[in-house]
XYZ file of C-alpha atoms in Angstrom:
483
model
C -55.048 -26.455 -1.651
C -52.697 -28.141 0.808
C -49.972 -28.533 -1.773
C -50.450 -24.948 -2.938
C -50.102 -23.724 0.660
C -46.806 -25.576 1.123
C -45.485 -24.190 -2.157
C -46.474 -20.656 -1.145
C -44.702 -21.014 2.221
C -41.553 -22.326 0.486
C -41.611 -19.439 -1.966
C -42.058 -16.951 0.898
C -39.134 -18.566 2.783
C -36.910 -18.301 -0.309
C -37.849 -14.629 -0.723
C -37.021 -13.939 2.935
C -33.666 -15.700 2.623
C -32.935 -13.736 -0.547
C -33.945 -10.503 1.159
C -31.776 -11.407 4.164
C -28.765 -12.043 1.936
C -29.253 -8.755 0.095
C -29.511 -6.952 3.434
C -26.297 -8.591 4.694
C -24.439 -7.693 1.489
C -25.668 -4.106 1.736
C -24.604 -3.774 5.395
C -21.222 -5.331 4.695
C -20.688 -3.136 1.642
C -21.350 -0.021 3.716
C -18.785 -1.151 6.299
C -16.280 -1.913 3.534
C -16.681 1.432 1.797
C -16.559 3.275 5.111
C -12.936 2.152 5.332
C -12.102 1.742 1.646
C -13.197 5.121 0.259
C -11.206 7.386 2.618
C -8.224 5.041 2.271
C -8.477 5.107 -1.527
C -8.657 8.905 -1.431
C -5.635 9.019 0.894
C -3.561 6.501 -1.070
C -4.337 7.921 -4.506
C -3.673 11.526 -3.492
C -0.656 10.465 -1.392
C 0.892 8.607 -4.304
C -0.217 11.477 -6.480
C 2.492 13.536 -4.783
C 5.116 11.242 -6.321
C 3.405 11.149 -9.709
C 3.043 14.957 -9.860
C 6.722 15.354 -9.004
C 7.680 12.928 -11.766
C 5.422 14.753 -14.214
C 7.067 18.138 -13.518
C 10.572 16.665 -13.731
C 9.657 14.850 -16.958
C 8.953 18.163 -18.643
C 12.374 19.516 -17.578
C 14.578 16.881 -19.258
C 14.727 13.126 -19.887
C 17.854 12.533 -17.750
C 16.267 13.993 -14.599
C 13.125 11.961 -15.335
C 15.150 8.730 -15.650
C 17.207 9.549 -12.522
C 14.066 10.279 -10.507
C 12.426 7.087 -11.829
C 15.476 5.003 -10.944
C 15.834 6.299 -7.367
C 12.096 6.256 -6.722
C 11.546 2.829 -8.263
C 14.546 1.142 -6.629
C 15.488 2.854 -3.363
C 12.224 4.515 -2.315
C 10.142 1.419 -3.129
C 12.546 -0.679 -1.087
C 12.363 1.600 1.968
C 8.637 2.265 1.525
C 7.997 -1.471 1.318
C 9.776 -2.087 4.607
C 8.124 0.812 6.463
C 4.662 0.197 4.974
C 4.933 -3.479 5.828
C 6.134 -2.779 9.357
C 3.299 -0.289 9.804
C 0.808 -3.030 8.890
C 1.623 -4.593 12.276
C -0.081 -1.520 13.766
C -3.122 -2.292 11.614
C -3.278 -5.914 12.797
C -2.903 -5.106 16.498
C -5.068 -1.978 16.560
C -7.792 -3.636 14.482
C -8.045 -6.646 16.771
C -7.850 -4.440 19.895
C -10.691 -2.257 18.587
C -12.798 -5.321 17.809
C -12.167 -6.699 21.311
C -13.021 -3.358 22.952
C -9.456 -2.734 24.225
C -9.357 0.799 22.832
C -6.831 2.090 25.378
C -4.217 -0.322 23.968
C -4.348 1.252 20.498
C -2.318 4.312 21.500
C 0.306 2.026 23.055
C 0.583 -0.019 19.855
C 0.926 3.218 17.850
C 3.793 4.486 20.007
C 5.566 1.139 19.806
C 5.337 1.310 16.024
C 6.840 4.814 16.030
C 9.835 3.504 17.949
C 10.348 0.464 15.722
C 9.763 2.306 12.419
C 11.870 5.311 13.455
C 14.886 3.152 14.233
C 14.401 1.231 10.974
C 14.194 4.413 8.875
C 17.439 5.699 10.412
C 19.213 2.436 9.577
C 18.047 2.759 5.948
C 19.069 6.405 5.403
C 22.594 5.519 4.090
C 20.925 3.943 1.044
C 19.995 7.433 -0.145
C 23.266 9.030 0.945
C 25.268 6.600 -1.193
C 22.727 6.164 -4.013
C 25.045 7.365 -6.797
C 27.991 5.056 -5.920
C 25.548 2.146 -5.563
C 24.025 2.795 -8.995
C 27.474 3.070 -10.572
C 28.600 -0.099 -8.810
C 25.729 -2.112 -10.299
C 26.487 -0.768 -13.778
C 23.742 1.795 -14.342
C 24.150 4.575 -16.906
C 26.830 7.068 -15.725
C 24.850 10.212 -16.585
C 21.686 8.956 -14.898
C 23.618 7.851 -11.806
C 25.219 11.309 -11.459
C 21.864 13.052 -11.825
C 20.398 10.846 -9.067
C 22.740 12.206 -6.363
C 20.753 15.369 -5.590
C 17.373 13.648 -5.996
C 18.260 10.826 -3.585
C 19.208 13.255 -0.777
C 15.854 15.001 -1.112
C 14.112 11.677 -0.391
C 15.493 11.460 3.189
C 13.032 13.866 4.910
C 10.246 12.318 2.844
C 11.125 8.859 4.208
C 10.871 10.094 7.804
C 7.340 11.324 7.074
C 6.480 7.636 6.469
C 7.369 6.750 10.065
C 4.483 8.810 11.419
C 2.151 9.111 8.443
C 1.775 5.389 7.703
C 1.377 4.263 11.313
C -1.158 6.986 12.133
C -3.185 6.006 9.072
C -3.280 2.382 10.273
C -4.208 3.572 13.778
C -7.103 5.733 12.575
C -8.557 3.427 9.942
C -8.665 0.472 12.363
C -11.162 2.472 14.455
C -13.054 3.772 11.374
C -11.762 7.344 11.730
C -9.887 7.553 8.466
C -11.982 10.209 6.683
C -9.667 12.848 8.133
C -6.764 11.116 6.351
C -8.553 11.393 3.027
C -9.203 15.109 3.477
C -5.635 15.851 4.567
C -4.252 13.859 1.618
C -6.454 15.698 -0.862
C -5.415 19.090 0.540
C -1.733 18.112 0.470
C -2.026 17.107 -3.216
C -3.583 20.466 -4.127
C -0.826 22.192 -2.148
C 1.806 20.142 -3.996
C 0.370 21.038 -7.407
C 0.478 24.727 -6.565
C 3.977 24.643 -5.047
C 5.355 22.540 -7.929
C 3.974 25.025 -10.454
C 5.391 27.923 -8.445
C 8.838 26.433 -7.778
C 9.454 24.600 -11.074
C 7.567 26.555 -13.743
C 7.510 30.127 -12.407
C 10.751 30.242 -10.394
C 12.686 27.687 -12.461
C 14.124 25.839 -9.450
C 14.201 22.465 -11.267
C 14.923 19.400 -9.126
C 15.197 21.435 -5.898
C 11.807 23.018 -6.489
C 10.015 19.771 -7.324
C 11.505 17.784 -4.437
C 11.126 20.658 -1.957
C 7.436 20.910 -2.808
C 7.088 17.143 -2.326
C 8.520 17.280 1.212
C 6.502 20.318 2.288
C 3.268 18.673 1.139
C 4.082 15.303 2.764
C 4.870 16.841 6.158
C 1.793 19.059 5.959
C -0.301 15.888 6.074
C 1.662 14.391 9.003
C 1.311 17.569 11.053
C -2.428 17.572 10.359
C -2.689 13.984 11.645
C -0.841 14.928 14.836
C -3.256 17.810 15.400
C -6.218 15.438 14.976
C -4.902 12.865 17.472
C -3.527 15.253 20.100
C -6.478 17.645 19.726
C -8.881 15.248 21.453
C -10.596 13.512 18.527
C -9.239 10.113 19.670
C -9.991 10.275 23.399
C -10.739 6.554 23.775
C -7.677 5.315 21.879
C -5.069 8.002 22.678
C -4.304 8.533 26.364
C -1.039 10.427 25.867
C 2.587 9.313 25.735
C 3.314 6.396 28.032
C 6.283 4.386 29.313
C 4.227 1.282 28.493
C 5.209 1.805 24.836
C 8.639 0.369 25.691
C 7.171 -2.766 27.310
C 6.609 -5.972 25.285
C 8.229 -4.297 22.291
C 10.036 -7.424 21.033
C 6.835 -9.205 19.885
C 5.900 -6.018 18.025
C 9.369 -5.961 16.437
C 8.915 -9.579 15.321
C 5.494 -8.952 13.777
C 6.711 -5.679 12.231
C 9.751 -7.325 10.657
C 7.705 -10.132 9.106
C 5.255 -7.498 7.830
C 8.112 -5.412 6.447
C 9.677 -8.368 4.654
C 6.271 -9.332 3.225
C 5.588 -5.988 1.521
C 9.221 -5.223 0.811
C 9.515 -8.391 -1.274
C 6.448 -7.298 -3.219
C 7.488 -3.688 -3.875
C 11.169 -4.547 -4.401
C 10.054 -7.005 -7.080
C 8.994 -4.137 -9.328
C 12.148 -2.210 -8.469
C 14.419 -5.057 -9.576
C 12.640 -5.177 -12.907
C 13.222 -1.421 -13.354
C 16.878 -2.055 -12.510
C 17.024 -4.808 -15.132
C 15.463 -2.424 -17.659
C 18.531 -0.231 -17.163
C 20.681 -2.904 -18.829
C 18.576 -3.018 -21.993
C 19.466 -1.173 -25.181
C 18.599 2.541 -24.996
C 18.390 2.475 -21.195
C 16.904 5.977 -20.845
C 13.814 5.092 -22.932
C 13.488 1.614 -21.345
C 13.672 2.937 -17.766
C 11.323 5.845 -18.485
C 8.695 3.668 -20.223
C 8.852 0.881 -17.672
C 8.673 3.381 -14.810
C 5.674 5.175 -16.334
C 3.790 1.875 -16.626
C 4.739 0.955 -13.067
C 3.528 4.332 -11.843
C 0.171 3.844 -13.588
C -0.013 0.379 -12.026
C 1.023 1.782 -8.666
C -1.587 4.544 -8.890
C -4.298 1.937 -9.455
C -2.639 -0.123 -6.715
C -3.394 2.793 -4.363
C -7.095 2.256 -5.108
C -6.646 -1.445 -4.423
C -4.907 -0.605 -1.144
C -8.219 0.865 -0.045
C -9.704 -2.616 -0.303
C -6.583 -4.085 1.292
C -7.197 -1.767 4.243
C -10.917 -2.594 4.281
C -10.285 -6.345 4.253
C -7.637 -5.991 6.959
C -9.893 -3.859 9.179
C -12.962 -6.038 8.680
C -11.054 -9.289 9.297
C -9.150 -7.979 12.325
C -12.252 -6.353 13.840
C -14.353 -9.499 13.468
C -11.548 -11.728 14.760
C -11.312 -9.433 17.784
C -15.078 -9.789 18.279
C -14.825 -13.567 17.865
C -17.124 -13.830 14.815
C -15.611 -16.282 12.305
C -18.716 -16.380 10.081
C -18.636 -12.600 9.654
C -14.968 -12.864 8.602
C -15.776 -15.333 5.813
C -18.749 -13.324 4.552
C -16.746 -10.104 4.540
C -13.957 -11.708 2.474
C -16.474 -12.726 -0.208
C -18.066 -9.265 -0.448
C -14.768 -7.349 -0.574
C -13.209 -9.688 -3.143
C -16.234 -9.409 -5.450
C -16.336 -5.599 -5.165
C -12.622 -5.127 -5.820
C -12.633 -7.548 -8.773
C -15.443 -5.603 -10.480
C -13.365 -2.430 -10.206
C -10.363 -4.353 -11.558
C -12.314 -5.267 -14.694
C -13.212 -1.597 -15.206
C -9.533 -0.567 -14.942
C -8.626 -3.381 -17.331
C -10.971 -2.038 -20.014
C -9.904 1.594 -19.516
C -6.228 0.693 -19.845
C -6.812 -1.120 -23.126
C -8.755 1.865 -24.448
C -6.433 4.680 -23.338
C -3.022 3.016 -22.948
C -1.049 5.372 -25.195
C -2.690 8.568 -23.953
C -1.521 7.837 -20.397
C 2.129 8.251 -21.374
C 1.698 11.920 -22.313
C 0.918 12.762 -18.694
C 4.538 11.922 -17.870
C 6.601 12.684 -20.963
C 6.746 14.659 -24.200
C 8.964 12.050 -25.883
C 7.264 10.171 -28.741
C 9.783 7.339 -28.393
C 8.885 6.797 -24.727
C 5.165 7.097 -25.527
C 5.437 4.397 -28.205
C 7.239 2.092 -25.777
C 4.503 2.641 -23.166
C 1.825 1.911 -25.778
C 3.472 -1.446 -26.552
C 3.136 -2.422 -22.893
C -0.517 -1.405 -22.469
C -1.981 -4.933 -22.825
C 0.366 -6.337 -20.190
C -0.322 -3.323 -17.976
C -4.075 -4.000 -18.249
C -3.654 -7.541 -16.904
C -1.504 -6.190 -14.056
C -4.319 -3.821 -13.071
C -6.810 -6.701 -13.009
C -4.570 -8.882 -10.831
C -3.846 -5.981 -8.463
C -7.526 -5.810 -7.566
C -7.591 -9.454 -6.444
C -4.243 -10.068 -4.752
C -4.400 -6.909 -2.601
C -7.666 -8.051 -0.977
C -6.166 -11.459 -0.233
C -3.076 -9.778 1.219
C -5.298 -7.584 3.415
C -7.071 -10.668 4.732
C -3.755 -12.235 5.750
C -2.600 -8.994 7.424
C -5.837 -8.788 9.408
C -5.245 -12.321 10.671
C -1.523 -11.754 11.365
C -0.179 -14.096 8.644
C 2.526 -11.684 7.428
C 5.314 -14.241 7.872
C 3.555 -16.826 5.697
C 2.874 -14.284 2.955
C 6.553 -13.264 2.994
C 7.480 -16.826 1.952
C 4.757 -16.840 -0.722
C 6.053 -13.560 -2.144
C 9.642 -14.814 -2.072
C 8.797 -17.933 -4.069
C 6.367 -16.322 -6.513
C 8.408 -13.260 -7.338
C 12.032 -14.250 -6.961
C 11.990 -17.955 -7.823
C 9.536 -17.598 -10.732
C 8.862 -13.982 -11.776
C 12.349 -12.497 -12.069
C 13.996 -15.541 -13.750
C 11.132 -15.684 -16.299
C 11.495 -11.952 -16.935
C 15.260 -12.250 -17.454
C 14.889 -15.182 -19.843
C 12.252 -13.447 -21.950
C 13.812 -10.001 -21.745
C 17.418 -10.921 -22.531
C 17.614 -14.464 -23.902
C 14.424 -14.276 -26.007
C 15.231 -10.613 -26.766
C 11.709 -9.390 -25.952
C 13.079 -6.367 -24.052
C 10.750 -4.645 -21.591
C 7.838 -6.781 -22.835
C 9.685 -9.863 -21.596
C 10.378 -8.221 -18.245
C 6.692 -7.353 -17.829
C 5.577 -10.880 -18.729
C 7.913 -12.095 -15.986
C 6.307 -9.610 -13.592
C 2.849 -10.930 -14.485
C 3.848 -14.578 -14.043
C 4.990 -13.905 -10.476
C 1.780 -12.044 -9.595
C -0.393 -14.836 -11.061
C 1.376 -17.483 -8.957
C 1.161 -15.306 -5.835
C -2.568 -14.669 -6.336
C -3.368 -18.363 -6.820
C -1.424 -19.410 -3.716
C -2.971 -16.661 -1.569
C -6.461 -17.638 -2.757
C -5.846 -21.274 -1.831
C -4.348 -20.283 1.540
C -7.305 -18.043 2.482
C -9.785 -20.713 1.335
C -8.103 -23.386 3.487
C -7.813 -21.215 6.643
C -9.789 -22.341 9.705
C -11.240 -19.010 10.844
C -12.614 -20.421 14.104
C -9.035 -21.317 15.012
C -7.894 -17.811 14.090
C -10.522 -16.345 16.423
C -8.963 -18.312 19.303
C -5.446 -17.172 18.371
C -6.506 -13.529 18.176
C -8.151 -13.787 21.601
C -4.992 -15.254 23.150
C -2.804 -12.529 21.575
C -5.026 -9.754 22.911
C -5.037 -11.237 26.422
C -1.269 -11.754 26.393
C -0.478 -8.115 25.528
C -3.374 -6.477 27.385
C -2.537 -3.747 29.905
C -5.151 -2.453 32.312
C -6.323 1.111 31.586
C -4.880 2.258 34.910
C -1.412 1.092 33.823
C -1.755 3.185 30.712
C -2.402 6.399 32.640
C 1.251 7.109 33.457
C 1.998 9.753 30.863
C 5.431 10.924 29.842
C 6.423 14.430 28.771
């Protein structure tokens, strides 16, 4: 009887531990999806604006499609990478401030990011102004380069929408108020579909109609976010415009620049491969096919960015609260969840690879080229689901500078040279370029996984606490409002 009693108590203890673990996973999953789902909705519908525009242009003519793909894949990705990366500094600082209970500092961090990102966007505008001469200088197809002139100018107002849209999204999601972003994004996508149909199909405005619709829809979302913040739905974190936004701005610039370089290296990596595709035989088909695959990958990447945001928010919030164990548990749950979704995307891509191409083009030649890349695309989708979570963890902890070096080595020392060798020397064409892309992502994912595994999270809690104390302003100092 005695032995049976001990065994029963041990079994009961195991059941309680199992129940406790299930309860923790369930609670953590709810916190993850509270951030991830609205962010996924916002990212997918936000990127959907670009995809819808490409789809409408693709049914006008192949040259406009290739020109749009070239400018969007090279110049817009470059600028978007910098501004998205710099905006992630807002996510790090606001997330840790929210976790530490310093809500009044979040509005200050947001305004500082507007200043830094606004200046950066203005510096980058000449890239679009001189897009055609740049494309000709690097030897791109003459007809495609000429067609890109009008398209590139239309991107300028769209880029300025990033300055406010991206930073406000980081600001809201760090305090778990990002459902409004998802709704605004969904409405803007519906608006864009209607306006694109009206301007391009019914009125026959071509490039002007498609790009005009894109800008109207993008700024509709930004204006909606302003209304939400200024309308009183962020009373604890937004205290009005303040002169304090200009104080201690250099540390924010430093963190923003390292963040910008980190994501720029990642997004520019794909852009360089599109550029290299322009030197292959039959450049119009190569660029169109490669760009379509990248857009499918990027669309799935928007889903993964939801988990990037969730991992960043959870890590930064728990570091701000000083809970290292919660950080480690959250990383495990988010990584497992995102990987499961990655496997689902992997299977779907293998099953419907060719059919995807017809959403973007009517050309059988382009569709066949896309079909040949579907296996490689499937592996890209799987890797996206893992490396984005690891990147989000590093952003939440403020490791953007370290990740910038990892991206530089993985992509530019390994990925691009491998792609060039296979694409040109081995004469594998766009298949070789995509294998090079995959090799860089594999190396990056392995290094990030090792880095996150080796991180001392108790030490990171101390560093986060010191950073918050160093930049903390008293609420009274934040009450001096500007105009």
